[in-house]
PDB file of C-alpha atoms in Angstrom:
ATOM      1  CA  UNK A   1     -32.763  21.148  37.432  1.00  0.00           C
ATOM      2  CA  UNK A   2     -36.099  20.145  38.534  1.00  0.00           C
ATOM      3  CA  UNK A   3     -36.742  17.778  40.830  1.00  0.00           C
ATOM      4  CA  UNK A   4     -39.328  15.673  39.862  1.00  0.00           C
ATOM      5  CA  UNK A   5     -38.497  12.230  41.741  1.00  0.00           C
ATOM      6  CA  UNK A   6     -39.133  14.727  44.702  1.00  0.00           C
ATOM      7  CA  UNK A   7     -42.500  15.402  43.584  1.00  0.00           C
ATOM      8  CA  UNK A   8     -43.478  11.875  42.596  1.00  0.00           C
ATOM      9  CA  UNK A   9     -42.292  10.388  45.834  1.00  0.00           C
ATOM     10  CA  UNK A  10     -44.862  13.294  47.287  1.00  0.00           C
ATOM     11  CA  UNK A  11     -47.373  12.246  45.241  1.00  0.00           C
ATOM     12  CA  UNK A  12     -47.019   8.216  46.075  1.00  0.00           C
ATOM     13  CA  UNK A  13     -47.548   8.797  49.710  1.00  0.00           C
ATOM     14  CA  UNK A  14     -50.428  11.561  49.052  1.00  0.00           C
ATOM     15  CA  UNK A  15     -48.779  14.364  50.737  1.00  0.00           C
ATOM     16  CA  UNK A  16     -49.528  18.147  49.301  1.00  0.00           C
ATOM     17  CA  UNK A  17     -46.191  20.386  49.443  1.00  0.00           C
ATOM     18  CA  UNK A  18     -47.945  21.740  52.424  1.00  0.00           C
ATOM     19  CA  UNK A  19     -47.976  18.364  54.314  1.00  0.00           C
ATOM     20  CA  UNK A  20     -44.062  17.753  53.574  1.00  0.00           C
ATOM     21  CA  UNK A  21     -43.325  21.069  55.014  1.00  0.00           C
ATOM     22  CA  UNK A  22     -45.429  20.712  58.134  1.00  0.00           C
ATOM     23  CA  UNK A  23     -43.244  17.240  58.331  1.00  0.00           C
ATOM     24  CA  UNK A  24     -39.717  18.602  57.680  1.00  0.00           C
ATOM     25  CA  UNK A  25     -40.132  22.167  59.409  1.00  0.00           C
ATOM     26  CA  UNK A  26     -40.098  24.240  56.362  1.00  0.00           C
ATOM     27  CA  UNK A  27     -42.431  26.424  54.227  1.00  0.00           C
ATOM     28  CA  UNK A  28     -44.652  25.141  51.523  1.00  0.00           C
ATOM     29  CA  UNK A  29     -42.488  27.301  49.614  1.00  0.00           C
ATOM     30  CA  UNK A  30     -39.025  26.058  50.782  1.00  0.00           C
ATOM     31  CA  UNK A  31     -40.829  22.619  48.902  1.00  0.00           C
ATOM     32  CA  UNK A  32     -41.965  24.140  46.256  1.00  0.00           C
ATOM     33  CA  UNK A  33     -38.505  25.581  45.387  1.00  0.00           C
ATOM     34  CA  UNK A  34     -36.988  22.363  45.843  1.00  0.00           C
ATOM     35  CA  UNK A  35     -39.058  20.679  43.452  1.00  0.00           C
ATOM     36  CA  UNK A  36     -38.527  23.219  40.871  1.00  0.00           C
ATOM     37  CA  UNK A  37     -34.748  23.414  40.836  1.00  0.00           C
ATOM     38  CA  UNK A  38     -34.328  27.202  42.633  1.00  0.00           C
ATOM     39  CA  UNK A  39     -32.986  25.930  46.206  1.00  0.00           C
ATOM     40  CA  UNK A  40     -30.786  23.150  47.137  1.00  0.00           C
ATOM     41  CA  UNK A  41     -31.405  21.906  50.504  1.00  0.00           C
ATOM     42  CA  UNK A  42     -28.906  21.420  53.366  1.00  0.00           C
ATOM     43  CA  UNK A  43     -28.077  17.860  54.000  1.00  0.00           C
ATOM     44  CA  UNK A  44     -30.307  18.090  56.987  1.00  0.00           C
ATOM     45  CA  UNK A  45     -32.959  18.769  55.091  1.00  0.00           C
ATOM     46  CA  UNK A  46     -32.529  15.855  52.303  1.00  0.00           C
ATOM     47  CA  UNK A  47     -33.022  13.399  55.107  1.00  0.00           C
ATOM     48  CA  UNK A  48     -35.395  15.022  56.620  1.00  0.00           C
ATOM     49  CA  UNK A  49     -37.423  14.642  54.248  1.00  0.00           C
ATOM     50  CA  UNK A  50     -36.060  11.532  52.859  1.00  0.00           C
ATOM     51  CA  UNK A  51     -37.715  10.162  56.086  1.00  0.00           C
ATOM     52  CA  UNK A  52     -40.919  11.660  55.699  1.00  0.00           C
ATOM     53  CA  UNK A  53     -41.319   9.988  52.704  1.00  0.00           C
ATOM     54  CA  UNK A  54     -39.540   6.829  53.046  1.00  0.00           C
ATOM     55  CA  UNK A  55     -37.071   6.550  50.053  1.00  0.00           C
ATOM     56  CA  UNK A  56     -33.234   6.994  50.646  1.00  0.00           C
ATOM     57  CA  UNK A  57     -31.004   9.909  49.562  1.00  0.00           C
ATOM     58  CA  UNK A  58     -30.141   8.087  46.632  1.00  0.00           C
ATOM     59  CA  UNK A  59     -34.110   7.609  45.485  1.00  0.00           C
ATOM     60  CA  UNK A  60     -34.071  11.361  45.259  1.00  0.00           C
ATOM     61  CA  UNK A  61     -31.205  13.645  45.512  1.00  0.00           C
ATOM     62  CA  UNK A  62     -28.423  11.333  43.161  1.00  0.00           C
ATOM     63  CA  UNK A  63     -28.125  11.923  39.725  1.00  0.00           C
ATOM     64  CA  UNK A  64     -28.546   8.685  37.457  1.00  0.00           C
ATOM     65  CA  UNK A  65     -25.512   9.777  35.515  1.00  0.00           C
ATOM     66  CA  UNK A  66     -25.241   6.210  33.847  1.00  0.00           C
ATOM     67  CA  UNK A  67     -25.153   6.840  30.243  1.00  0.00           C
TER      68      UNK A  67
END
């Protein structure tokens, strides 16, 4: 599933997918397959870059599975 809150929170602080990986210590790539749905991070990673951006785990790794 894509991960779109991922890219929006990007987008609100003006960061490329480049920037964010320079930040967390990954490859543009490692970002870009995040976003899209192909790689699930390590916990480590989620807050690392829950940090760089400034939202919580919640804000962008939960599920809203109200229905």
């Amino acid at each position: 599933m894509k991960n779109l809150k991922l890219k929006s929170a990007r987008a609100l602080k003006d960061m490329s997918q480049e920037d964010l990986a320079l930040a967390v210590g990954v490859s543009r790539q490692t970002i870009n397959a995040i976003e899209k749905g192909d790689y699930n991070p390590t916990i480590n990673l989620c807050i690392a870059i829950c940090r760089a951006l400034g939202v919580t785990l919640n804000d962008l790794f939960w599920e809203d599975v109200s229905a």
